[in-house]
């Protein structure tokens, strides 16, 4: 098992991830900072792996309050994610397959995309089209 400095998080040999109190405190500070940026008018894209599923999303929802947010679920078939993980070479083997479903449990999305057979540019276009559509709906 690999542990980072001060045991903020650890990776098991099977790809599992455990987070400790130090990690949670840092994550809270990170979320608070991003929400402050959004409230100041910054348009942000945040990529966060919800290791705690719905509980992880709840932390964001509580921090965001009334900040307009588009929740996008990014999915990929576990076998494909595992192949991509192996090709990258910088991840614990098994992490992608282990997290493929658990990170989505109980999480509510405005939009879901699947990267199994869809490239990143097409996924980005889908998200952009959804944003344009949402803006026009609010303007009506």
XYZ file of N, CA, C and O in Angstrom:
560
model
N 0.852 -1.172 0.000
C 0.000 0.000 0.000
C 0.898 1.235 0.000
O 1.865 1.313 0.729
N 0.551 2.222 -0.812
C 1.286 3.486 -0.880
C 0.530 4.530 -0.067
O -0.664 4.708 -0.236
N 1.226 5.209 0.829
C 0.618 6.281 1.614
C 1.339 7.582 1.321
O 2.563 7.621 1.282
N 0.589 8.630 1.118
C 1.181 9.939 0.885
C 1.606 10.559 2.208
O 1.319 10.032 3.276
N 2.264 11.698 2.117
C 2.719 12.394 3.314
C 1.541 12.648 4.253
O 0.452 13.008 3.823
N 1.762 12.427 5.540
C 0.775 12.661 6.592
C -0.514 11.851 6.395
O -1.549 12.195 6.920
N -0.450 10.796 5.610
C -1.581 9.873 5.427
C -2.840 10.576 4.935
O -3.934 10.311 5.406
N -2.664 11.477 4.018
C -3.829 12.167 3.459
C -4.696 11.201 2.664
O -5.896 11.278 2.685
N -4.052 10.341 1.910
C -4.771 9.304 1.191
C -3.819 8.143 0.939
O -2.609 8.302 0.997
N -4.392 6.969 0.672
C -3.563 5.801 0.395
C -4.191 4.983 -0.721
O -5.396 5.038 -0.942
N -3.333 4.264 -1.424
C -3.752 3.414 -2.526
C -3.438 1.969 -2.172
O -2.304 1.640 -1.857
N -4.444 1.130 -2.256
C -4.251 -0.291 -2.019
C -3.735 -0.948 -3.294
O -3.866 -0.391 -4.387
N -3.166 -2.132 -3.146
C -2.624 -2.838 -4.306
C -3.699 -3.167 -5.339
O -3.401 -3.324 -6.519
N -4.964 -3.253 -4.899
C -6.046 -3.572 -5.831
C -6.674 -2.324 -6.462
O -7.681 -2.402 -7.155
N -6.085 -1.152 -6.210
C -6.604 0.081 -6.795
C -7.553 0.838 -5.897
O -8.021 1.919 -6.260
N -7.849 0.322 -4.738
C -8.720 1.030 -3.805
C -8.038 2.278 -3.267
O -6.814 2.361 -3.210
N -8.847 3.258 -2.903
C -8.327 4.512 -2.360
C -8.999 4.762 -1.018
O -10.217 4.661 -0.908
N -8.199 5.097 -0.026
C -8.725 5.469 1.283
C -8.260 6.887 1.580
O -7.112 7.233 1.303
N -9.166 7.701 2.103
C -8.812 9.081 2.435
C -8.942 9.279 3.939
O -9.790 8.685 4.583
N -8.069 10.138 4.466
C -8.072 10.403 5.896
C -8.551 11.806 6.202
O -8.972 12.559 5.319
N -8.473 12.174 7.467
C -8.954 13.483 7.916
C -8.170 14.624 7.276
O -8.748 15.661 6.946
N -6.854 14.444 7.114
C -6.057 15.497 6.473
C -6.540 15.749 5.049
O -6.672 16.890 4.616
N -6.817 14.673 4.332
C -7.315 14.808 2.960
C -8.650 15.542 2.945
O -8.859 16.448 2.147
N -9.545 15.147 3.836
C -10.871 15.769 3.876
C -10.770 17.261 4.189
O -11.489 18.078 3.614
N -9.868 17.638 5.100
C -9.682 19.057 5.433
C -9.152 19.825 4.216
O -9.621 20.932 3.930
N -8.205 19.233 3.503
C -7.683 19.879 2.296
C -8.762 19.991 1.224
O -8.867 21.006 0.535
N -9.560 18.949 1.078
C -10.628 18.981 0.086
C -11.653 20.063 0.431
O -12.118 20.783 -0.456
N -12.000 20.183 1.695
C -12.935 21.239 2.108
C -12.382 22.621 1.758
O -13.122 23.491 1.271
N -11.098 22.832 2.004
C -10.471 24.120 1.676
C -10.482 24.350 0.170
O -10.754 25.463 -0.307
N -10.207 23.308 -0.606
C -10.211 23.392 -2.069
C -11.612 23.764 -2.569
O -11.777 24.681 -3.378
N -12.624 23.064 -2.066
C -14.004 23.343 -2.468
C -14.389 24.772 -2.103
O -14.961 25.501 -2.926
N -14.065 25.195 -0.893
C -14.380 26.556 -0.453
C -13.737 27.590 -1.370
O -14.376 28.579 -1.754
N -12.495 27.361 -1.745
C -11.801 28.278 -2.645
C -12.430 28.334 -4.025
O -12.606 29.417 -4.604
N -12.800 27.190 -4.562
C -13.436 27.157 -5.891
C -14.805 27.832 -5.867
O -15.158 28.564 -6.800
N -15.566 27.609 -4.815
C -16.876 28.255 -4.700
C -16.701 29.769 -4.617
O -17.457 30.526 -5.253
N -15.692 30.233 -3.891
C -15.432 31.672 -3.808
C -15.095 32.228 -5.196
O -15.557 33.323 -5.565
N -14.309 31.509 -5.974
C -13.986 31.940 -7.330
C -15.245 32.020 -8.194
O -15.436 32.977 -8.942
N -16.105 31.019 -8.078
C -17.347 31.005 -8.860
C -18.249 32.174 -8.461
O -18.832 32.844 -9.318
N -18.351 32.428 -7.172
C -19.165 33.560 -6.707
C -18.603 34.896 -7.194
O -19.340 35.860 -7.362
N -17.292 34.951 -7.437
C -16.646 36.167 -7.931
C -16.772 36.303 -9.448
O -16.299 37.274 -10.019
N -17.427 35.323 -10.092
C -17.686 35.422 -11.519
C -16.864 34.518 -12.410
O -17.027 34.534 -13.634
N -15.977 33.714 -11.846
C -15.188 32.793 -12.659
C -16.064 31.639 -13.141
O -16.879 31.109 -12.386
N -15.899 31.274 -14.391
C -16.577 30.104 -14.957
C -15.596 28.941 -14.858
O -14.529 28.975 -15.464
N -15.947 27.934 -14.099
C -15.029 26.845 -13.788
C -15.516 25.510 -14.322
O -16.715 25.263 -14.399
N -14.560 24.654 -14.631
C -14.817 23.245 -14.890
C -14.029 22.498 -13.829
O -12.810 22.642 -13.732
N -14.724 21.725 -13.025
C -14.090 20.984 -11.943
C -14.227 19.498 -12.234
O -15.325 19.002 -12.480
N -13.124 18.793 -12.194
C -13.101 17.343 -12.380
C -12.830 16.729 -11.020
O -11.747 16.879 -10.471
N -13.831 16.073 -10.448
C -13.694 15.484 -9.122
C -14.219 14.061 -9.167
O -15.314 13.812 -9.670
N -13.442 13.128 -8.660
C -13.874 11.736 -8.575
C -14.567 11.565 -7.231
O -13.962 11.758 -6.183
N -15.848 11.236 -7.264
C -16.644 11.116 -6.051
C -16.436 9.746 -5.405
O -17.259 8.847 -5.542
N -15.323 9.608 -4.670
C -15.046 8.335 -4.012
C -16.145 7.959 -3.037
O -16.377 6.786 -2.782
N -16.844 8.968 -2.526
C -17.934 8.719 -1.579
C -19.305 8.760 -2.227
O -20.312 8.873 -1.534
N -19.372 8.711 -3.571
C -20.656 8.722 -4.257
C -21.499 9.931 -3.892
O -21.036 11.072 -3.925
N -22.759 9.676 -3.507
C -23.702 10.753 -3.205
C -23.225 11.631 -2.053
O -23.476 12.838 -2.037
N -22.500 11.068 -1.107
C -21.980 11.857 0.007
C -20.981 12.901 -0.467
O -20.948 14.029 0.051
N -20.191 12.539 -1.453
C -19.237 13.495 -2.026
C -19.976 14.629 -2.729
O -19.599 15.796 -2.597
N -21.021 14.285 -3.460
C -21.797 15.329 -4.138
C -22.483 16.230 -3.112
O -22.559 17.445 -3.307
N -22.958 15.658 -2.024
C -23.637 16.444 -0.984
C -22.700 17.514 -0.430
O -23.115 18.640 -0.186
N -21.433 17.191 -0.246
C -20.465 18.185 0.247
C -20.370 19.356 -0.716
O -20.304 20.512 -0.298
N -20.347 19.063 -2.005
C -20.311 20.134 -3.006
C -21.602 20.934 -2.986
O -21.583 22.168 -3.035
N -22.738 20.257 -2.956
C -24.027 20.949 -2.954
C -24.143 21.894 -1.763
O -24.602 23.033 -1.915
N -23.720 21.429 -0.599
C -23.773 22.268 0.595
C -22.891 23.502 0.432
O -23.272 24.609 0.829
N -21.720 23.329 -0.146
C -20.791 24.457 -0.323
C -21.264 25.413 -1.414
O -21.119 26.628 -1.292
N -21.850 24.868 -2.484
C -22.251 25.693 -3.626
C -23.472 26.550 -3.333
O -23.593 27.660 -3.867
N -24.375 26.058 -2.514
C -25.587 26.830 -2.233
C -26.320 27.160 -3.527
O -26.724 26.268 -4.266
N -26.451 28.456 -3.829
C -27.210 28.888 -5.005
C -26.340 29.143 -6.241
O -26.821 29.697 -7.223
N -25.081 28.726 -6.232
C -24.214 28.913 -7.400
C -24.720 27.997 -8.525
O -24.839 26.784 -8.336
N -25.045 28.568 -9.688
C -25.507 27.732 -10.803
C -24.439 26.698 -11.180
O -23.259 27.038 -11.320
N -24.871 25.458 -11.302
C -23.941 24.356 -11.525
C -24.533 23.375 -12.524
O -25.717 23.073 -12.469
N -23.688 22.886 -13.418
C -24.063 21.812 -14.325
C -23.314 20.565 -13.866
O -22.087 20.529 -13.863
N -24.062 19.551 -13.458
C -23.474 18.302 -13.009
C -23.394 17.339 -14.190
O -24.418 16.953 -14.750
N -22.175 16.966 -14.563
C -21.952 16.070 -15.698
C -21.327 14.778 -15.190
O -20.250 14.802 -14.587
N -21.988 13.683 -15.438
C -21.437 12.369 -15.116
C -20.647 11.863 -16.305
O -21.163 11.826 -17.423
N -19.417 11.495 -16.083
C -18.559 10.972 -17.151
C -18.370 9.484 -16.883
O -17.740 9.098 -15.910
N -18.928 8.688 -17.753
C -18.876 7.231 -17.585
C -17.995 6.590 -18.647
O -17.735 7.178 -19.698
N -17.582 5.378 -18.346
C -16.803 4.580 -19.276
C -16.943 3.127 -18.843
O -16.931 2.836 -17.634
N -17.078 2.225 -19.805
C -17.150 0.807 -19.461
C -15.897 0.427 -18.676
O -14.788 0.831 -19.052
N -16.053 -0.301 -17.575
C -14.912 -0.633 -16.722
C -13.732 -1.277 -17.462
O -12.578 -0.967 -17.182
N -14.016 -2.155 -18.413
C -12.935 -2.832 -19.142
C -12.133 -1.838 -19.978
O -10.916 -1.928 -20.069
N -12.819 -0.891 -20.590
C -12.153 0.132 -21.389
C -11.354 1.062 -20.484
O -10.203 1.412 -20.783
N -11.942 1.436 -19.359
C -11.233 2.288 -18.396
C -9.967 1.593 -17.908
O -8.912 2.228 -17.761
N -10.033 0.287 -17.678
C -8.859 -0.468 -17.222
C -7.762 -0.474 -18.296
O -6.578 -0.324 -17.964
N -8.139 -0.620 -19.551
C -7.138 -0.574 -20.638
C -6.483 0.801 -20.717
O -5.274 0.921 -20.885
N -7.282 1.843 -20.593
C -6.736 3.205 -20.633
C -5.809 3.444 -19.443
O -4.764 4.073 -19.584
N -6.211 2.954 -18.281
C -5.394 3.081 -17.072
C -4.027 2.423 -17.282
O -2.989 3.013 -16.958
N -4.031 1.220 -17.826
C -2.777 0.493 -18.057
C -1.891 1.239 -19.058
O -0.673 1.312 -18.882
N -2.509 1.817 -20.081
C -1.744 2.558 -21.085
C -1.102 3.815 -20.498
O -0.007 4.208 -20.911
N -1.760 4.435 -19.535
C -1.208 5.640 -18.893
C 0.023 5.301 -18.066
O 0.984 6.064 -18.037
N -0.065 4.211 -17.336
C 1.069 3.769 -16.541
C 1.305 4.531 -15.240
O 2.267 4.258 -14.543
N 0.458 5.485 -14.909
C 0.666 6.270 -13.685
C -0.449 6.061 -12.660
O -0.637 6.878 -11.769
N -1.163 4.970 -12.781
C -2.256 4.670 -11.854
C -2.040 3.284 -11.256
O -1.463 2.409 -11.890
N -2.554 3.097 -10.062
C -2.530 1.770 -9.449
C -3.435 0.859 -10.267
O -4.572 1.225 -10.580
N -2.942 -0.301 -10.617
C -3.724 -1.243 -11.414
C -5.006 -1.600 -10.674
O -4.976 -1.931 -9.493
N -6.118 -1.490 -11.368
C -7.416 -1.823 -10.802
C -8.223 -0.619 -10.360
O -9.416 -0.730 -10.099
N -7.581 0.552 -10.282
C -8.268 1.744 -9.795
C -9.448 2.121 -10.688
O -10.555 2.364 -10.197
N -9.228 2.166 -11.978
C -10.290 2.591 -12.899
C -11.479 1.638 -12.866
O -12.634 2.069 -12.783
N -11.200 0.352 -12.925
C -12.293 -0.624 -12.929
C -13.039 -0.610 -11.595
O -14.265 -0.660 -11.551
N -12.302 -0.474 -10.512
C -12.916 -0.465 -9.184
C -13.808 0.761 -8.986
O -14.844 0.702 -8.336
N -13.406 1.907 -9.544
C -14.145 3.152 -9.341
C -15.223 3.402 -10.395
O -16.047 4.295 -10.214
N -15.250 2.631 -11.464
C -16.142 2.914 -12.595
C -17.603 3.062 -12.197
O -18.318 3.890 -12.759
N -18.053 2.304 -11.240
C -19.459 2.375 -10.825
C -19.644 3.084 -9.485
O -20.584 3.854 -9.311
N -18.758 2.841 -8.543
C -18.941 3.350 -7.186
C -18.993 4.872 -7.141
O -19.738 5.445 -6.330
N -18.261 5.542 -8.006
C -18.235 7.009 -7.968
C -19.550 7.628 -8.430
O -19.787 8.816 -8.195
N -20.404 6.837 -9.059
C -21.687 7.346 -9.561
C -22.873 6.975 -8.666
O -23.981 7.491 -8.872
N -22.667 6.114 -7.683
C -23.772 5.628 -6.848
C -24.466 6.766 -6.119
O -23.865 7.470 -5.316
N -25.747 6.945 -6.424
C -26.555 7.945 -5.739
C -26.321 9.372 -6.190
O -26.917 10.293 -5.647
N -25.464 9.568 -7.172
C -25.153 10.913 -7.656
C -26.168 11.303 -8.723
O -26.515 10.510 -9.597
N -26.643 12.536 -8.646
C -27.606 13.049 -9.630
C -26.895 13.974 -10.598
O -26.148 14.859 -10.176
N -27.153 13.766 -11.866
C -26.513 14.549 -12.914
C -27.551 15.287 -13.747
O -28.680 14.820 -13.913
N -27.132 16.414 -14.331
C -27.943 17.116 -15.307
C -27.723 16.524 -16.693
O -28.574 16.624 -17.570
N -26.555 15.931 -16.863
C -26.138 15.394 -18.165
C -25.156 14.265 -17.905
O -24.327 14.360 -17.002
N -25.248 13.206 -18.702
C -24.260 12.128 -18.621
C -23.673 11.897 -19.995
O -24.379 11.946 -21.006
N -22.364 11.672 -20.003
C -21.673 11.320 -21.236
C -20.932 10.011 -21.000
O -20.602 9.676 -19.869
N -20.708 9.283 -22.080
C -20.002 8.011 -21.974
C -18.802 8.068 -22.913
O -18.963 8.240 -24.123
N -17.628 7.941 -22.334
C -16.400 8.054 -23.120
C -15.921 6.715 -23.672
O -14.861 6.658 -24.292
N -16.704 5.661 -23.461
C -16.287 4.344 -23.936
C -15.974 4.388 -25.423
O -14.903 3.947 -25.849
N -16.890 4.914 -26.227
C -16.719 4.975 -27.678
C -16.790 6.391 -28.225
O -16.810 6.579 -29.441
N -16.857 7.380 -27.342
C -16.990 8.773 -27.767
C -15.735 9.538 -27.376
O -15.306 9.482 -26.223
N -15.176 10.258 -28.336
C -13.957 11.011 -28.085
C -14.198 12.239 -27.233
O -15.327 12.714 -27.072
N -13.115 12.771 -26.699
C -13.213 13.913 -25.785
C -13.804 15.146 -26.466
O -14.571 15.883 -25.845
N -13.475 15.385 -27.725
C -14.014 16.558 -28.422
C -15.529 16.446 -28.591
O -16.257 17.423 -28.363
N -16.012 15.271 -28.954
C -17.463 15.089 -29.081
C -18.157 15.216 -27.729
O -19.255 15.776 -27.639
N -17.524 14.718 -26.672
C -18.096 14.879 -25.329
C -18.166 16.358 -24.964
O -19.181 16.828 -24.433
N -17.102 17.097 -25.260
C -17.086 18.533 -24.965
C -18.177 19.255 -25.749
O -18.838 20.163 -25.219
N -18.383 18.864 -26.986
C -19.449 19.480 -27.799
C -20.827 19.203 -27.204
O -21.701 20.072 -27.220
N -21.032 18.008 -26.704
C -22.308 17.656 -26.070
C -22.545 18.531 -24.841
O -23.649 19.045 -24.636
N -21.512 18.713 -24.034
C -21.633 19.553 -22.838
C -21.906 20.999 -23.233
O -22.791 21.652 -22.664
N -21.180 21.506 -24.221
C -21.376 22.893 -24.673
C -22.793 23.097 -25.205
O -23.435 24.108 -24.916
N -23.305 22.135 -25.971
C -24.667 22.239 -26.496
C -25.679 22.255 -25.357
O -26.657 23.007 -25.393
N -25.442 21.449 -24.335
C -26.342 21.427 -23.180
C -26.327 22.784 -22.468
O -27.384 23.301 -22.081
N -25.149 23.358 -22.309
C -25.045 24.682 -21.672
C -25.785 25.747 -22.478
O -26.501 26.572 -21.914
N -25.598 25.733 -23.797
C -26.307 26.704 -24.653
C -27.809 26.534 -24.526
O -28.552 27.515 -24.414
N -28.277 25.314 -24.532
C -29.697 25.016 -24.406
C -30.236 25.477 -23.049
O -31.315 26.062 -22.953
N -29.454 25.236 -21.990
C -29.877 25.653 -20.643
C -29.974 27.164 -20.537
O -30.892 27.678 -19.926
N -29.037 27.871 -21.149
C -29.072 29.332 -21.118
C -30.280 29.875 -21.859
O -30.919 30.813 -21.393
N -30.587 29.296 -23.008
C -31.729 29.783 -23.774
C -33.044 29.475 -23.052
O -33.983 30.248 -23.101
N -33.102 28.350 -22.347
C -34.295 28.017 -21.559
C -34.500 29.019 -20.437
O -35.626 29.420 -20.144
N -33.409 29.478 -19.790
C -33.520 30.446 -18.699
C -33.905 31.822 -19.215
O -34.526 32.608 -18.521
N -33.512 32.130 -20.455
C -33.799 33.442 -21.026
C -35.277 33.574 -21.428
O -35.787 34.670 -21.512
N -35.911 32.432 -21.645
C -37.336 32.474 -22.067
C -38.265 32.786 -20.941
O -38.104 32.712 -19.832
